[in-house]
């Protein structure tokens, strides 16, 4: 039936979502690994350290791929990191990507 096609279309729709990851996520190459994972998944956006010890950023791309990176941010991260919490906010559908690639912001 149409369920499969609807799911495919849903998975291909572009979304934008903001994230903030807490825990031991600074000084452990978290941004570098996040950038690598995002590029592997073909996502765009950015990542940066905050002044209060977390890592935050934005992810944009096909819904299914964004979900994969969200899962990675929640559970995996960089080898030395210890993630206590990953929060996602401002999720919205977008017509086109607003970033050219996935950048590490200082």
mmCIF file with all atom_site columns, C-alpha atoms in Angstrom:
data_model
loop_
_atom_site.group_PDB
_atom_site.id
_atom_site.type_symbol
_atom_site.label_atom_id
_atom_site.label_alt_id
_atom_site.label_comp_id
_atom_site.label_asym_id
_atom_site.label_entity_id
_atom_site.label_seq_id
_atom_site.pdbx_PDB_ins_code
_atom_site.Cartn_x
_atom_site.Cartn_y
_atom_site.Cartn_z
_atom_site.occupancy
_atom_site.B_iso_or_equiv
_atom_site.pdbx_formal_charge
_atom_site.auth_seq_id
_atom_site.auth_comp_id
_atom_site.auth_asym_id
_atom_site.auth_atom_id
_atom_site.pdbx_PDB_model_num
ATOM 1   C CA . UNK A 1 1   ? 0.000  0.000  0.000  1.00 0.00 ? 1   UNK A CA 1
ATOM 2   C CA . UNK A 1 2   ? 0.923  3.654  0.346  1.00 0.00 ? 2   UNK A CA 1
ATOM 3   C CA . UNK A 1 3   ? 2.468  3.264  3.802  1.00 0.00 ? 3   UNK A CA 1
ATOM 4   C CA . UNK A 1 4   ? 5.923  2.466  2.505  1.00 0.00 ? 4   UNK A CA 1
ATOM 5   C CA . UNK A 1 5   ? 5.985  5.372  0.056  1.00 0.00 ? 5   UNK A CA 1
ATOM 6   C CA . UNK A 1 6   ? 4.704  7.752  2.710  1.00 0.00 ? 6   UNK A CA 1
ATOM 7   C CA . UNK A 1 7   ? 7.470  6.599  5.056  1.00 0.00 ? 7   UNK A CA 1
ATOM 8   C CA . UNK A 1 8   ? 10.057 7.048  2.307  1.00 0.00 ? 8   UNK A CA 1
ATOM 9   C CA . UNK A 1 9   ? 8.815  10.568 1.596  1.00 0.00 ? 9   UNK A CA 1
ATOM 10  C CA . UNK A 1 10  ? 8.848  11.347 5.315  1.00 0.00 ? 10  UNK A CA 1
ATOM 11  C CA . UNK A 1 11  ? 12.412 10.047 5.612  1.00 0.00 ? 11  UNK A CA 1
ATOM 12  C CA . UNK A 1 12  ? 13.540 12.228 2.716  1.00 0.00 ? 12  UNK A CA 1
ATOM 13  C CA . UNK A 1 13  ? 11.866 15.434 3.916  1.00 0.00 ? 13  UNK A CA 1
ATOM 14  C CA . UNK A 1 14  ? 14.401 17.994 5.114  1.00 0.00 ? 14  UNK A CA 1
ATOM 15  C CA . UNK A 1 15  ? 14.383 18.974 8.762  1.00 0.00 ? 15  UNK A CA 1
ATOM 16  C CA . UNK A 1 16  ? 16.376 21.332 10.945 1.00 0.00 ? 16  UNK A CA 1
ATOM 17  C CA . UNK A 1 17  ? 16.933 20.635 14.640 1.00 0.00 ? 17  UNK A CA 1
ATOM 18  C CA . UNK A 1 18  ? 18.995 22.327 17.352 1.00 0.00 ? 18  UNK A CA 1
ATOM 19  C CA . UNK A 1 19  ? 20.858 20.245 19.910 1.00 0.00 ? 19  UNK A CA 1
ATOM 20  C CA . UNK A 1 20  ? 22.780 20.595 23.146 1.00 0.00 ? 20  UNK A CA 1
ATOM 21  C CA . UNK A 1 21  ? 24.831 17.785 24.651 1.00 0.00 ? 21  UNK A CA 1
ATOM 22  C CA . UNK A 1 22  ? 25.831 17.747 28.329 1.00 0.00 ? 22  UNK A CA 1
ATOM 23  C CA . UNK A 1 23  ? 28.414 15.640 30.161 1.00 0.00 ? 23  UNK A CA 1
ATOM 24  C CA . UNK A 1 24  ? 32.124 15.285 29.591 1.00 0.00 ? 24  UNK A CA 1
ATOM 25  C CA . UNK A 1 25  ? 31.986 16.642 26.062 1.00 0.00 ? 25  UNK A CA 1
ATOM 26  C CA . UNK A 1 26  ? 34.688 19.322 25.943 1.00 0.00 ? 26  UNK A CA 1
ATOM 27  C CA . UNK A 1 27  ? 38.384 18.543 25.472 1.00 0.00 ? 27  UNK A CA 1
ATOM 28  C CA . UNK A 1 28  ? 37.545 15.095 24.101 1.00 0.00 ? 28  UNK A CA 1
ATOM 29  C CA . UNK A 1 29  ? 37.402 15.897 20.365 1.00 0.00 ? 29  UNK A CA 1
ATOM 30  C CA . UNK A 1 30  ? 33.605 15.847 20.529 1.00 0.00 ? 30  UNK A CA 1
ATOM 31  C CA . UNK A 1 31  ? 33.212 18.557 17.888 1.00 0.00 ? 31  UNK A CA 1
ATOM 32  C CA . UNK A 1 32  ? 35.631 16.868 15.487 1.00 0.00 ? 32  UNK A CA 1
ATOM 33  C CA . UNK A 1 33  ? 33.853 13.513 15.795 1.00 0.00 ? 33  UNK A CA 1
ATOM 34  C CA . UNK A 1 34  ? 30.416 15.139 15.471 1.00 0.00 ? 34  UNK A CA 1
ATOM 35  C CA . UNK A 1 35  ? 31.563 16.863 12.281 1.00 0.00 ? 35  UNK A CA 1
ATOM 36  C CA . UNK A 1 36  ? 32.924 13.577 10.932 1.00 0.00 ? 36  UNK A CA 1
ATOM 37  C CA . UNK A 1 37  ? 29.722 11.700 11.692 1.00 0.00 ? 37  UNK A CA 1
ATOM 38  C CA . UNK A 1 38  ? 27.559 14.458 10.197 1.00 0.00 ? 38  UNK A CA 1
ATOM 39  C CA . UNK A 1 39  ? 29.618 14.483 6.999  1.00 0.00 ? 39  UNK A CA 1
ATOM 40  C CA . UNK A 1 40  ? 29.437 10.688 6.779  1.00 0.00 ? 40  UNK A CA 1
ATOM 41  C CA . UNK A 1 41  ? 25.639 10.966 6.948  1.00 0.00 ? 41  UNK A CA 1
ATOM 42  C CA . UNK A 1 42  ? 25.573 13.822 4.441  1.00 0.00 ? 42  UNK A CA 1
ATOM 43  C CA . UNK A 1 43  ? 24.199 16.359 6.915  1.00 0.00 ? 43  UNK A CA 1
ATOM 44  C CA . UNK A 1 44  ? 24.936 20.070 7.239  1.00 0.00 ? 44  UNK A CA 1
ATOM 45  C CA . UNK A 1 45  ? 24.950 22.415 10.207 1.00 0.00 ? 45  UNK A CA 1
ATOM 46  C CA . UNK A 1 46  ? 27.409 23.350 12.908 1.00 0.00 ? 46  UNK A CA 1
ATOM 47  C CA . UNK A 1 47  ? 28.787 22.448 16.334 1.00 0.00 ? 47  UNK A CA 1
ATOM 48  C CA . UNK A 1 48  ? 30.474 24.544 19.024 1.00 0.00 ? 48  UNK A CA 1
ATOM 49  C CA . UNK A 1 49  ? 31.525 24.469 22.663 1.00 0.00 ? 49  UNK A CA 1
ATOM 50  C CA . UNK A 1 50  ? 29.538 26.677 25.032 1.00 0.00 ? 50  UNK A CA 1
ATOM 51  C CA . UNK A 1 51  ? 30.893 28.669 27.969 1.00 0.00 ? 51  UNK A CA 1
ATOM 52  C CA . UNK A 1 52  ? 29.016 26.411 30.387 1.00 0.00 ? 52  UNK A CA 1
ATOM 53  C CA . UNK A 1 53  ? 30.690 23.155 29.403 1.00 0.00 ? 53  UNK A CA 1
ATOM 54  C CA . UNK A 1 54  ? 28.229 21.750 26.895 1.00 0.00 ? 54  UNK A CA 1
ATOM 55  C CA . UNK A 1 55  ? 28.364 21.306 23.129 1.00 0.00 ? 55  UNK A CA 1
ATOM 56  C CA . UNK A 1 56  ? 25.596 22.783 21.002 1.00 0.00 ? 56  UNK A CA 1
ATOM 57  C CA . UNK A 1 57  ? 24.708 23.190 17.380 1.00 0.00 ? 57  UNK A CA 1
ATOM 58  C CA . UNK A 1 58  ? 22.247 22.603 14.595 1.00 0.00 ? 58  UNK A CA 1
ATOM 59  C CA . UNK A 1 59  ? 21.687 19.687 12.219 1.00 0.00 ? 59  UNK A CA 1
ATOM 60  C CA . UNK A 1 60  ? 19.924 19.863 8.858  1.00 0.00 ? 60  UNK A CA 1
ATOM 61  C CA . UNK A 1 61  ? 19.226 17.158 6.314  1.00 0.00 ? 61  UNK A CA 1
ATOM 62  C CA . UNK A 1 62  ? 16.858 14.311 5.417  1.00 0.00 ? 62  UNK A CA 1
ATOM 63  C CA . UNK A 1 63  ? 14.766 13.281 8.461  1.00 0.00 ? 63  UNK A CA 1
ATOM 64  C CA . UNK A 1 64  ? 16.038 9.697  8.560  1.00 0.00 ? 64  UNK A CA 1
ATOM 65  C CA . UNK A 1 65  ? 19.696 10.813 8.557  1.00 0.00 ? 65  UNK A CA 1
ATOM 66  C CA . UNK A 1 66  ? 19.076 13.522 11.151 1.00 0.00 ? 66  UNK A CA 1
ATOM 67  C CA . UNK A 1 67  ? 17.522 10.837 13.388 1.00 0.00 ? 67  UNK A CA 1
ATOM 68  C CA . UNK A 1 68  ? 20.721 8.780  13.033 1.00 0.00 ? 68  UNK A CA 1
ATOM 69  C CA . UNK A 1 69  ? 22.898 11.669 14.168 1.00 0.00 ? 69  UNK A CA 1
ATOM 70  C CA . UNK A 1 70  ? 20.523 12.424 17.054 1.00 0.00 ? 70  UNK A CA 1
ATOM 71  C CA . UNK A 1 71  ? 20.912 8.827  18.187 1.00 0.00 ? 71  UNK A CA 1
ATOM 72  C CA . UNK A 1 72  ? 24.703 9.125  17.848 1.00 0.00 ? 72  UNK A CA 1
ATOM 73  C CA . UNK A 1 73  ? 24.716 12.352 19.903 1.00 0.00 ? 73  UNK A CA 1
ATOM 74  C CA . UNK A 1 74  ? 22.556 10.710 22.556 1.00 0.00 ? 74  UNK A CA 1
ATOM 75  C CA . UNK A 1 75  ? 24.496 7.454  22.928 1.00 0.00 ? 75  UNK A CA 1
ATOM 76  C CA . UNK A 1 76  ? 27.906 7.447  21.284 1.00 0.00 ? 76  UNK A CA 1
ATOM 77  C CA . UNK A 1 77  ? 29.778 10.710 20.820 1.00 0.00 ? 77  UNK A CA 1
ATOM 78  C CA . UNK A 1 78  ? 33.562 10.735 20.702 1.00 0.00 ? 78  UNK A CA 1
ATOM 79  C CA . UNK A 1 79  ? 35.512 7.805  22.216 1.00 0.00 ? 79  UNK A CA 1
ATOM 80  C CA . UNK A 1 80  ? 36.581 9.747  25.348 1.00 0.00 ? 80  UNK A CA 1
ATOM 81  C CA . UNK A 1 81  ? 33.290 11.547 25.925 1.00 0.00 ? 81  UNK A CA 1
ATOM 82  C CA . UNK A 1 82  ? 30.716 10.759 28.593 1.00 0.00 ? 82  UNK A CA 1
ATOM 83  C CA . UNK A 1 83  ? 27.286 11.944 27.514 1.00 0.00 ? 83  UNK A CA 1
ATOM 84  C CA . UNK A 1 84  ? 24.869 12.617 30.353 1.00 0.00 ? 84  UNK A CA 1
ATOM 85  C CA . UNK A 1 85  ? 22.136 14.248 28.291 1.00 0.00 ? 85  UNK A CA 1
ATOM 86  C CA . UNK A 1 86  ? 21.342 15.258 24.726 1.00 0.00 ? 86  UNK A CA 1
ATOM 87  C CA . UNK A 1 87  ? 18.497 17.710 24.237 1.00 0.00 ? 87  UNK A CA 1
ATOM 88  C CA . UNK A 1 88  ? 16.884 18.557 20.919 1.00 0.00 ? 88  UNK A CA 1
ATOM 89  C CA . UNK A 1 89  ? 14.727 21.601 20.233 1.00 0.00 ? 89  UNK A CA 1
ATOM 90  C CA . UNK A 1 90  ? 13.255 23.819 17.511 1.00 0.00 ? 90  UNK A CA 1
ATOM 91  C CA . UNK A 1 91  ? 12.696 20.945 15.117 1.00 0.00 ? 91  UNK A CA 1
ATOM 92  C CA . UNK A 1 92  ? 11.072 22.102 11.901 1.00 0.00 ? 92  UNK A CA 1
ATOM 93  C CA . UNK A 1 93  ? 10.627 21.059 8.310  1.00 0.00 ? 93  UNK A CA 1
ATOM 94  C CA . UNK A 1 94  ? 12.664 23.160 5.875  1.00 0.00 ? 94  UNK A CA 1
ATOM 95  C CA . UNK A 1 95  ? 12.396 23.575 2.112  1.00 0.00 ? 95  UNK A CA 1
ATOM 96  C CA . UNK A 1 96  ? 16.140 23.788 1.542  1.00 0.00 ? 96  UNK A CA 1
ATOM 97  C CA . UNK A 1 97  ? 19.362 23.422 3.515  1.00 0.00 ? 97  UNK A CA 1
ATOM 98  C CA . UNK A 1 98  ? 20.533 26.666 5.118  1.00 0.00 ? 98  UNK A CA 1
ATOM 99  C CA . UNK A 1 99  ? 24.187 25.611 5.473  1.00 0.00 ? 99  UNK A CA 1
ATOM 100 C CA . UNK A 1 100 ? 26.676 24.499 2.824  1.00 0.00 ? 100 UNK A CA 1
ATOM 101 C CA . UNK A 1 101 ? 28.499 21.993 5.023  1.00 0.00 ? 101 UNK A CA 1
ATOM 102 C CA . UNK A 1 102 ? 28.985 20.968 8.648  1.00 0.00 ? 102 UNK A CA 1
ATOM 103 C CA . UNK A 1 103 ? 31.264 23.402 10.439 1.00 0.00 ? 103 UNK A CA 1
ATOM 104 C CA . UNK A 1 104 ? 33.020 23.550 13.779 1.00 0.00 ? 104 UNK A CA 1
ATOM 105 C CA . UNK A 1 105 ? 32.451 27.040 15.166 1.00 0.00 ? 105 UNK A CA 1
ATOM 106 C CA . UNK A 1 106 ? 34.895 28.517 17.639 1.00 0.00 ? 106 UNK A CA 1
#
